[in-house]
PDB file of C-alpha atoms and ligand atoms in Angstrom:
ATOM      1  CA  UNK M  26       6.277   0.333 -99.107  1.00 98.00           C
ATOM      2  CA  UNK M  27       3.689   1.133 -96.464  1.00 98.00           C
ATOM      3  CA  UNK M  28       2.766   4.777 -95.896  1.00 98.00           C
ATOM      4  CA  UNK M  29       0.895   6.036 -92.823  1.00 98.00           C
ATOM      5  CA  UNK M  30      -0.178   9.678 -92.774  1.00 98.00           C
ATOM      6  CA  UNK M  31      -1.348  11.544 -89.676  1.00 98.00           C
ATOM      7  CA  UNK M  32      -3.415  14.478 -90.874  1.00 98.00           C
ATOM      8  CA  UNK M  33      -6.450  16.680 -90.266  1.00 98.00           C
ATOM      9  CA  UNK M  34      -7.433  16.309 -93.938  1.00 98.00           C
ATOM     10  CA  UNK M  35      -7.013  12.619 -94.793  1.00 98.00           C
ATOM     11  CA  UNK M  36      -9.391  12.916 -97.758  1.00 97.00           C
ATOM     12  CA  UNK M  37      -6.915  15.234 -99.470  1.00 97.00           C
ATOM     13  CA  UNK M  38      -4.163  12.638 -99.116  1.00 98.00           C
ATOM     14  CA  UNK M  39      -6.374   9.733-100.204  1.00 98.00           C
ATOM     15  CA  UNK M  40      -7.609  11.538-103.285  1.00 97.00           C
ATOM     16  CA  UNK M  41      -4.128  12.542-104.399  1.00 97.00           C
ATOM     17  CA  UNK M  42      -2.496   9.208-103.673  1.00 97.00           C
ATOM     18  CA  UNK M  43      -5.164   6.931-105.126  1.00 95.00           C
ATOM     19  CA  UNK M  44      -5.006   8.525-108.575  1.00 92.00           C
ATOM     20  CA  UNK M  45      -2.652   7.610-111.390  1.00 91.00           C
ATOM     21  CA  UNK M  46       0.573   5.645-110.877  1.00 95.00           C
ATOM     22  CA  UNK M  47       0.608   5.480-107.068  1.00 97.00           C
ATOM     23  CA  UNK M  48      -3.054   4.393-107.057  1.00 96.00           C
ATOM     24  CA  UNK M  49      -2.341   1.599-109.544  1.00 96.00           C
ATOM     25  CA  UNK M  50       0.674   0.456-107.501  1.00 97.00           C
ATOM     26  CA  UNK M  51      -1.556   0.391-104.404  1.00 97.00           C
ATOM     27  CA  UNK M  52      -4.079  -1.772-106.266  1.00 97.00           C
ATOM     28  CA  UNK M  53      -1.252  -4.175-107.146  1.00 96.00           C
ATOM     29  CA  UNK M  54      -0.178  -4.274-103.489  1.00 97.00           C
ATOM     30  CA  UNK M  55       3.277  -2.732-104.109  1.00 97.00           C
ATOM     31  CA  UNK M  56       2.317   0.367-102.078  1.00 98.00           C
ATOM     32  CA  UNK M  57      -0.199   0.847 -99.309  1.00 98.00           C
ATOM     33  CA  UNK M  58      -1.653   3.969 -97.730  1.00 98.00           C
ATOM     34  CA  UNK M  59      -3.234   4.346 -94.314  1.00 98.00           C
ATOM     35  CA  UNK M  60      -4.557   7.747 -93.266  1.00 98.00           C
ATOM     36  CA  UNK M  61      -5.194   8.547 -89.624  1.00 98.00           C
ATOM     37  CA  UNK M  62      -7.444  11.511 -88.885  1.00 98.00           C
ATOM     38  CA  UNK M  63      -5.895  13.325 -85.914  1.00 98.00           C
ATOM     39  CA  UNK M  64      -9.310  14.805 -85.108  1.00 98.00           C
ATOM     40  CA  UNK M  65     -10.546  11.311 -84.186  1.00 97.00           C
ATOM     41  CA  UNK M  66      -8.129  11.550 -81.233  1.00 98.00           C
ATOM     42  CA  UNK M  67      -9.254  14.983 -80.024  1.00 97.00           C
ATOM     43  CA  UNK M  68      -9.497  15.601 -76.280  1.00 88.00           C
ATOM     44  CA  UNK M  69     -13.122  16.755 -76.332  1.00 93.00           C
ATOM     45  CA  UNK M  70     -16.375  15.938 -78.066  1.00 93.00           C
ATOM     46  CA  UNK M  71     -16.036  19.064 -80.243  1.00 94.00           C
ATOM     47  CA  UNK M  72     -12.967  17.671 -81.971  1.00 94.00           C
ATOM     48  CA  UNK M  73     -10.601  20.426 -80.813  1.00 95.00           C
ATOM     49  CA  UNK M  74      -7.020  19.696 -81.807  1.00 97.00           C
ATOM     50  CA  UNK M  75      -5.490  23.191 -81.603  1.00 97.00           C
ATOM     51  CA  UNK M  76      -5.077  25.928 -79.014  1.00 97.00           C
ATOM     52  CA  UNK M  77      -3.575  29.386 -78.472  1.00 97.00           C
ATOM     53  CA  UNK M  78       0.204  29.619 -78.363  1.00 97.00           C
ATOM     54  CA  UNK M  79       1.904  30.028 -74.987  1.00 97.00           C
ATOM     55  CA  UNK M  80       3.593  33.419 -74.955  1.00 97.00           C
ATOM     56  CA  UNK M  81       0.958  34.917 -77.252  1.00 96.00           C
ATOM     57  CA  UNK M  82       1.152  35.708 -80.922  1.00 95.00           C
ATOM     58  CA  UNK M  83      -0.928  35.084 -84.005  1.00 95.00           C
ATOM     59  CA  UNK M  84      -2.534  31.813 -84.981  1.00 96.00           C
ATOM     60  CA  UNK M  85      -3.160  28.481 -83.334  1.00 97.00           C
ATOM     61  CA  UNK M  86      -0.886  25.554 -82.569  1.00 98.00           C
ATOM     62  CA  UNK M  87      -1.749  21.865 -83.008  1.00 98.00           C
ATOM     63  CA  UNK M  88      -1.848  20.228 -79.587  1.00 98.00           C
ATOM     64  CA  UNK M  89       0.481  17.405 -78.601  1.00 98.00           C
ATOM     65  CA  UNK M  90      -1.954  14.893 -76.981  1.00 98.00           C
ATOM     66  CA  UNK M  91      -4.252  14.218 -79.994  1.00 98.00           C
ATOM     67  CA  UNK M  92      -1.218  13.749 -82.260  1.00 98.00           C
ATOM     68  CA  UNK M  93       0.459  11.446 -79.769  1.00 98.00           C
ATOM     69  CA  UNK M  94      -2.705   9.359 -79.348  1.00 98.00           C
ATOM     70  CA  UNK M  95      -3.091   9.074 -83.127  1.00 98.00           C
ATOM     71  CA  UNK M  96       0.565   7.996 -83.389  1.00 98.00           C
ATOM     72  CA  UNK M  97       0.202   5.419 -80.595  1.00 97.00           C
ATOM     73  CA  UNK M  98      -2.871   3.935 -82.243  1.00 97.00           C
ATOM     74  CA  UNK M  99      -1.135   3.778 -85.630  1.00 97.00           C
ATOM     75  CA  UNK M 100       2.260   2.407 -84.707  1.00 97.00           C
ATOM     76  CA  UNK M 101       0.981  -0.840 -83.147  1.00 90.00           C
ATOM     77  CA  UNK M 102       3.930  -3.107 -82.380  1.00 91.00           C
ATOM     78  CA  UNK M 103       6.507  -0.884 -84.098  1.00 93.00           C
ATOM     79  CA  UNK M 104       8.358   0.865 -81.214  1.00 94.00           C
ATOM     80  CA  UNK M 105       9.909   3.661 -83.297  1.00 96.00           C
ATOM     81  CA  UNK M 106       8.601   4.075 -86.858  1.00 98.00           C
ATOM     82  CA  UNK M 107      10.457   6.487 -89.125  1.00 98.00           C
ATOM     83  CA  UNK M 108       8.191   9.526 -88.913  1.00 98.00           C
ATOM     84  CA  UNK M 109       8.684  12.562 -91.098  1.00 98.00           C
ATOM     85  CA  UNK M 110       7.288  15.876 -89.925  1.00 98.00           C
ATOM     86  CA  UNK M 111       6.662  18.077 -92.962  1.00 98.00           C
ATOM     87  CA  UNK M 112       7.869  21.573 -92.148  1.00 98.00           C
ATOM     88  CA  UNK M 113       9.364  24.547 -93.992  1.00 98.00           C
ATOM     89  CA  UNK M 114      12.100  24.393 -91.336  1.00 98.00           C
ATOM     90  CA  UNK M 115      13.261  20.910 -92.388  1.00 98.00           C
ATOM     91  CA  UNK M 116      16.021  19.573 -94.592  1.00 98.00           C
ATOM     92  CA  UNK M 117      15.083  20.383 -98.195  1.00 98.00           C
ATOM     93  CA  UNK M 118      13.771  17.347-100.074  1.00 98.00           C
ATOM     94  CA  UNK M 119      15.576  16.154-103.200  1.00 97.00           C
ATOM     95  CA  UNK M 120      16.022  13.092-105.397  1.00 96.00           C
ATOM     96  CA  UNK M 121      18.838  11.641-103.279  1.00 95.00           C
ATOM     97  CA  UNK M 122      16.621  11.791-100.201  1.00 98.00           C
ATOM     98  CA  UNK M 123      13.746  10.188-102.164  1.00 98.00           C
ATOM     99  CA  UNK M 124      16.075   7.316-103.069  1.00 96.00           C
ATOM    100  CA  UNK M 125      17.220   6.932 -99.474  1.00 98.00           C
ATOM    101  CA  UNK M 126      13.665   6.913 -98.088  1.00 98.00           C
ATOM    102  CA  UNK M 127      12.511   4.431-100.746  1.00 98.00           C
ATOM    103  CA  UNK M 128      14.739   1.814 -99.084  1.00 97.00           C
ATOM    104  CA  UNK M 129      12.508   1.836 -95.968  1.00 98.00           C
ATOM    105  CA  UNK M 130       9.665  -0.692 -95.704  1.00 97.00           C
ATOM    106  CA  UNK M 131       7.406   1.713 -93.842  1.00 98.00           C
ATOM    107  CA  UNK M 132       7.210   5.509 -93.485  1.00 98.00           C
ATOM    108  CA  UNK M 133       5.010   7.762 -91.356  1.00 98.00           C
ATOM    109  CA  UNK M 134       4.198  11.385 -92.179  1.00 98.00           C
ATOM    110  CA  UNK M 135       2.844  14.046 -89.853  1.00 98.00           C
ATOM    111  CA  UNK M 136       1.102  16.976 -91.551  1.00 98.00           C
ATOM    112  CA  UNK M 137       0.966  20.217 -89.598  1.00 98.00           C
ATOM    113  CA  UNK M 138      -1.549  23.078 -89.910  1.00 97.00           C
ATOM    114  CA  UNK M 139      -2.078  26.586 -88.532  1.00 96.00           C
ATOM    115  CA  UNK M 140       1.155  27.897 -86.967  1.00 96.00           C
ATOM    116  CA  UNK M 141       2.509  24.365 -86.646  1.00 96.00           C
ATOM    117  CA  UNK M 142       2.741  21.641 -84.013  1.00 98.00           C
ATOM    118  CA  UNK M 143       3.596  21.702 -80.294  1.00 98.00           C
ATOM    119  CA  UNK M 144       7.353  21.154 -80.238  1.00 98.00           C
ATOM    120  CA  UNK M 145       7.213  18.546 -77.476  1.00 98.00           C
ATOM    121  CA  UNK M 146       5.348  15.937 -79.507  1.00 98.00           C
ATOM    122  CA  UNK M 147       7.785  16.461 -82.366  1.00 98.00           C
ATOM    123  CA  UNK M 148      10.686  15.805 -79.999  1.00 98.00           C
ATOM    124  CA  UNK M 149       8.933  12.614 -78.933  1.00 98.00           C
ATOM    125  CA  UNK M 150       7.927  11.082 -82.285  1.00 98.00           C
ATOM    126  CA  UNK M 151       9.589  12.805 -85.280  1.00 98.00           C
ATOM    127  CA  UNK M 152      12.702  11.088 -86.639  1.00 98.00           C
ATOM    128  CA  UNK M 153      13.069  13.500 -89.600  1.00 98.00           C
ATOM    129  CA  UNK M 154      11.959  17.032 -90.477  1.00 98.00           C
ATOM    130  CA  UNK M 155      11.645  17.659 -94.191  1.00 98.00           C
ATOM    131  CA  UNK M 156      10.706  20.720 -96.256  1.00 98.00           C
ATOM    132  CA  UNK M 157       9.659  20.744 -99.910  1.00 98.00           C
ATOM    133  CA  UNK M 158      11.124  24.202-100.497  1.00 98.00           C
ATOM    134  CA  UNK M 159      11.636  27.684 -99.169  1.00 98.00           C
ATOM    135  CA  UNK M 160       8.021  28.830 -99.103  1.00 98.00           C
ATOM    136  CA  UNK M 161       5.180  28.381 -96.624  1.00 98.00           C
ATOM    137  CA  UNK M 162       2.035  26.373 -97.397  1.00 98.00           C
ATOM    138  CA  UNK M 163      -1.120  26.171 -95.289  1.00 98.00           C
ATOM    139  CA  UNK M 164      -0.653  22.507 -94.393  1.00 98.00           C
ATOM    140  CA  UNK M 165       1.591  19.468 -94.672  1.00 98.00           C
ATOM    141  CA  UNK M 166      -0.744  17.419 -96.899  1.00 98.00           C
ATOM    142  CA  UNK M 167       0.617  18.617-100.252  1.00 98.00           C
ATOM    143  CA  UNK M 168       4.231  18.184 -99.060  1.00 98.00           C
ATOM    144  CA  UNK M 169       3.398  14.637 -97.845  1.00 98.00           C
ATOM    145  CA  UNK M 170       1.933  13.825-101.266  1.00 98.00           C
ATOM    146  CA  UNK M 171       5.010  15.270-102.964  1.00 98.00           C
ATOM    147  CA  UNK M 172       7.300  13.051-100.878  1.00 98.00           C
ATOM    148  CA  UNK M 173       5.167   9.928-101.290  1.00 98.00           C
ATOM    149  CA  UNK M 174       5.002  10.417-105.051  1.00 98.00           C
ATOM    150  CA  UNK M 175       8.756  10.906-105.484  1.00 98.00           C
ATOM    151  CA  UNK M 176       9.572   8.030-103.100  1.00 98.00           C
ATOM    152  CA  UNK M 177       7.059   5.661-104.733  1.00 98.00           C
ATOM    153  CA  UNK M 178       8.662   6.102-108.162  1.00 96.00           C
ATOM    154  CA  UNK M 179      11.884   4.695-106.678  1.00 96.00           C
ATOM    155  CA  UNK M 180      10.163   1.577-105.306  1.00 96.00           C
ATOM    156  CA  UNK M 181      10.740  -1.412-107.622  1.00 95.00           C
ATOM    157  CA  UNK M 182       7.646  -2.321-109.637  1.00 95.00           C
ATOM    158  CA  UNK M 183       5.860   1.034-109.277  1.00 96.00           C
ATOM    159  CA  UNK M 184       6.869   2.381-112.685  1.00 94.00           C
ATOM    160  CA  UNK M 185       5.844  -0.005-115.442  1.00 79.00           C
ATOM    161  CA  UNK M 186       9.224   0.110-117.124  1.00 71.00           C
ATOM    162  CA  UNK M 187      12.145  -0.088-114.688  1.00 63.00           C
ATOM    163  CA  UNK M 188      14.173   2.077-117.071  1.00 59.00           C
ATOM    164  CA  UNK M 189      11.726   4.985-116.753  1.00 74.00           C
ATOM    165  CA  UNK M 190      13.410   6.578-113.775  1.00 78.00           C
ATOM    166  CA  UNK M 191      16.915   6.106-115.211  1.00 76.00           C
ATOM    167  CA  UNK M 192      18.259   9.190-116.945  1.00 78.00           C
ATOM    168  CA  UNK M 193      15.536  11.370-115.453  1.00 84.00           C
ATOM    169  CA  UNK M 194      16.374  14.800-114.101  1.00 83.00           C
ATOM    170  CA  UNK M 195      18.581  14.610-110.980  1.00 86.00           C
ATOM    171  CA  UNK M 196      19.090  10.826-111.218  1.00 81.00           C
ATOM    172  CA  UNK M 197      22.618  11.353-112.548  1.00 86.00           C
ATOM    173  CA  UNK M 198      23.012  14.885-111.223  1.00 92.00           C
ATOM    174  CA  UNK M 199      21.837  16.568-114.465  1.00 96.00           C
ATOM    175  CA  UNK M 200      18.539  17.815-115.884  1.00 96.00           C
ATOM    176  CA  UNK M 201      17.068  15.467-118.447  1.00 94.00           C
ATOM    177  CA  UNK M 202      17.172  16.063-122.226  1.00 95.00           C
ATOM    178  CA  UNK M 203      13.992  17.331-123.990  1.00 95.00           C
ATOM    179  CA  UNK M 204      11.393  14.828-125.252  1.00 96.00           C
ATOM    180  CA  UNK M 205       9.518  14.626-128.571  1.00 97.00           C
ATOM    181  CA  UNK M 206       6.700  12.462-129.896  1.00 97.00           C
ATOM    182  CA  UNK M 207       4.387  12.492-132.943  1.00 95.00           C
ATOM    183  CA  UNK M 208       3.542  14.528-134.989  1.00 97.00           C
ATOM    184  CA  UNK M 209       6.906  14.906-136.702  1.00 97.00           C
ATOM    185  CA  UNK M 210       6.271  18.614-137.345  1.00 97.00           C
ATOM    186  CA  UNK M 211       4.323  20.835-134.937  1.00 98.00           C
ATOM    187  CA  UNK M 212       3.613  24.486-135.859  1.00 98.00           C
ATOM    188  CA  UNK M 213       6.527  24.451-138.257  1.00 98.00           C
ATOM    189  CA  UNK M 214       8.914  22.921-135.704  1.00 98.00           C
ATOM    190  CA  UNK M 215      10.311  19.557-136.810  1.00 98.00           C
ATOM    191  CA  UNK M 216      11.595  16.917-134.414  1.00 97.00           C
ATOM    192  CA  UNK M 217      15.438  17.054-134.369  1.00 98.00           C
ATOM    193  CA  UNK M 218      16.663  15.015-137.344  1.00 98.00           C
ATOM    194  CA  UNK M 219      19.044  12.913-135.281  1.00 98.00           C
ATOM    195  CA  UNK M 220      16.200  11.408-133.220  1.00 98.00           C
ATOM    196  CA  UNK M 221      14.750   9.910-136.411  1.00 97.00           C
ATOM    197  CA  UNK M 222      18.078   8.579-137.648  1.00 97.00           C
ATOM    198  CA  UNK M 223      17.897   5.251-135.766  1.00 97.00           C
ATOM    199  CA  UNK M 224      21.607   5.646-134.896  1.00 97.00           C
ATOM    200  CA  UNK M 225      21.583   4.745-131.208  1.00 98.00           C
ATOM    201  CA  UNK M 226      25.070   5.939-130.274  1.00 98.00           C
ATOM    202  CA  UNK M 227      24.509   9.320-131.925  1.00 98.00           C
ATOM    203  CA  UNK M 228      21.115   9.671-130.281  1.00 98.00           C
ATOM    204  CA  UNK M 229      22.598   8.877-126.897  1.00 97.00           C
ATOM    205  CA  UNK M 230      25.370  11.448-127.383  1.00 97.00           C
ATOM    206  CA  UNK M 231      22.861  14.053-128.602  1.00 98.00           C
ATOM    207  CA  UNK M 232      20.683  13.501-125.540  1.00 97.00           C
ATOM    208  CA  UNK M 233      23.644  13.718-123.206  1.00 97.00           C
ATOM    209  CA  UNK M 234      24.686  17.008-124.806  1.00 98.00           C
ATOM    210  CA  UNK M 235      21.159  18.432-124.573  1.00 98.00           C
ATOM    211  CA  UNK M 236      21.081  17.394-120.938  1.00 97.00           C
ATOM    212  CA  UNK M 237      24.397  19.185-120.329  1.00 98.00           C
ATOM    213  CA  UNK M 238      23.211  22.250-122.259  1.00 98.00           C
ATOM    214  CA  UNK M 239      20.004  22.511-120.191  1.00 98.00           C
ATOM    215  CA  UNK M 240      21.782  22.009-116.923  1.00 97.00           C
ATOM    216  CA  UNK M 241      24.336  24.688-117.791  1.00 98.00           C
ATOM    217  CA  UNK M 242      21.581  27.125-118.788  1.00 98.00           C
ATOM    218  CA  UNK M 243      19.059  26.468-116.024  1.00 98.00           C
ATOM    219  CA  UNK M 244      20.886  24.848-113.067  1.00 97.00           C
ATOM    220  CA  UNK M 245      24.636  25.402-113.447  1.00 97.00           C
ATOM    221  CA  UNK M 246      25.017  24.669-109.715  1.00 97.00           C
ATOM    222  CA  UNK M 247      24.243  20.986-110.445  1.00 96.00           C
ATOM    223  CA  UNK M 248      27.318  20.633-112.653  1.00 97.00           C
ATOM    224  CA  UNK M 249      29.613  21.006-109.670  1.00 96.00           C
ATOM    225  CA  UNK M 250      28.495  17.637-108.267  1.00 94.00           C
ATOM    226  CA  UNK M 251      27.553  15.773-111.483  1.00 95.00           C
ATOM    227  CA  UNK M 252      29.665  12.874-112.736  1.00 93.00           C
ATOM    228  CA  UNK M 253      31.176  14.169-115.964  1.00 96.00           C
ATOM    229  CA  UNK M 254      33.495  12.405-118.406  1.00 96.00           C
ATOM    230  CA  UNK M 255      36.068  13.984-120.731  1.00 97.00           C
ATOM    231  CA  UNK M 256      33.584  14.306-123.618  1.00 97.00           C
ATOM    232  CA  UNK M 257      31.106  16.080-121.316  1.00 97.00           C
ATOM    233  CA  UNK M 258      33.766  18.512-120.121  1.00 98.00           C
ATOM    234  CA  UNK M 259      34.881  19.302-123.687  1.00 98.00           C
ATOM    235  CA  UNK M 260      31.260  19.902-124.729  1.00 98.00           C
ATOM    236  CA  UNK M 261      30.650  22.234-121.780  1.00 98.00           C
ATOM    237  CA  UNK M 262      33.844  24.115-122.552  1.00 98.00           C
ATOM    238  CA  UNK M 263      32.693  24.555-126.154  1.00 98.00           C
ATOM    239  CA  UNK M 264      29.315  25.871-124.948  1.00 97.00           C
ATOM    240  CA  UNK M 265      30.897  28.309-122.538  1.00 96.00           C
ATOM    241  CA  UNK M 266      33.210  29.686-125.246  1.00 96.00           C
ATOM    242  CA  UNK M 267      30.366  30.094-127.772  1.00 91.00           C
TER     243      UNK M 267
HETATM  244  N1  LIG S  17       4.749  28.723 -88.596  1.00 72.46           N
HETATM  245  C1  LIG S  17       5.478  27.796 -89.393  1.00 72.46           C
HETATM  246  C2  LIG S  17       6.856  28.359 -89.723  1.00 72.46           C
HETATM  247  O1  LIG S  17       6.980  29.564 -89.867  1.00 72.46           O
HETATM  248  O2  LIG S  17       7.809  27.569 -89.887  1.00 72.46           O
HETATM  249  C3  LIG S  17       4.732  27.491 -90.686  1.00 72.46           C
HETATM  250  C4  LIG S  17       3.480  26.714 -90.473  1.00 72.46           C
HETATM  251  S1  LIG S  17       2.625  26.317 -91.962  1.00 72.46           S
HETATM  252  C5  LIG S  17       1.537  27.667 -92.128  1.00 72.46           C
HETATM  253  C6  LIG S  17       1.571  25.007 -91.516  1.00 72.46           C
HETATM  254  C7  LIG S  17       2.065  23.603 -91.836  1.00 72.46           C
HETATM  255  O3  LIG S  17       2.223  23.465 -93.227  1.00 72.46           O
HETATM  256  C8  LIG S  17       3.400  23.218 -91.231  1.00 72.46           C
HETATM  257  O4  LIG S  17       3.255  22.745 -89.923  1.00 72.46           O
HETATM  258  C9  LIG S  17       3.875  22.127 -92.186  1.00 72.46           C
HETATM  259  O5  LIG S  17       3.364  20.848 -91.822  1.00 72.46           O
HETATM  260  C10 LIG S  17       3.264  22.548 -93.522  1.00 72.46           C
HETATM  261  N2  LIG S  17       4.221  23.221 -94.440  1.00 72.46           N
HETATM  262  C11 LIG S  17       4.143  24.503 -94.860  1.00 72.46           C
HETATM  263  N3  LIG S  17       5.124  24.798 -95.715  1.00 72.46           N
HETATM  264  C12 LIG S  17       5.856  23.679 -95.880  1.00 72.46           C
HETATM  265  C13 LIG S  17       7.016  23.362 -96.649  1.00 72.46           C
HETATM  266  N4  LIG S  17       7.629  24.257 -97.423  1.00 72.46           N
HETATM  267  N5  LIG S  17       7.492  22.089 -96.580  1.00 72.46           N
HETATM  268  C14 LIG S  17       6.895  21.172 -95.800  1.00 72.46           C
HETATM  269  N6  LIG S  17       5.803  21.417 -95.029  1.00 72.46           N
HETATM  270  C15 LIG S  17       5.274  22.650 -95.069  1.00 72.46           C
END
């Protein structure tokens, strides 16, 4: 997977991406990151990339020409790269979208700042508009990192153990079960007995039930779309009656 990010703060992206799992995958050549500083394509020697909004109002707007020049320089031979504009007005990001985007070979991200970006350049180059949630941040860099991280985990070879993403929250429509590791007792709280029993079928059932219990308590809305078998439904019914 090749990521290209158009941003006014490329160092923020590079620092976040090159740490931990995504950084290691980049070293192995499974992922690559290219950051383009939009300011390098400014119209004047002062590096101006924003201006007052037509029609008045608070704040500044990122100008179309520097962004378009940065895009043109980055896209090379690719006539229409898939370019995601990060915006609170976009489709809300989730695991299913991460899985879909992970199937691409190359993705571009455009990070906005100030009041946002001149609409005309978005019409020209953005193929997708994606939000990371119903709140407003100062810039698109953190959202771009959020997307790249979630997408990267779905790219084969990025997680050491291919099983690691299986069973995780949202992968099967449910929240994941709780996790425990040593010590066996922490502040008087022992690890659930069943997890030390070595009985794989019972452990699997226990985890499934804990996953159902959590989802019912915290995100009952997810249960409407989750794939549930008869045993799951009976367990949920028992919980609801209790
Ligand atoms: N004026 C815009 C509005 O009301 O929709 C908000 C602009 S915001 C202050 C500046 C930039 O941060 C946006 O252009 C976008 O790139 C990014 N941003 C802020 N919140 C975001 C969110 N929830 N998801 C994705 N990007 C976001």
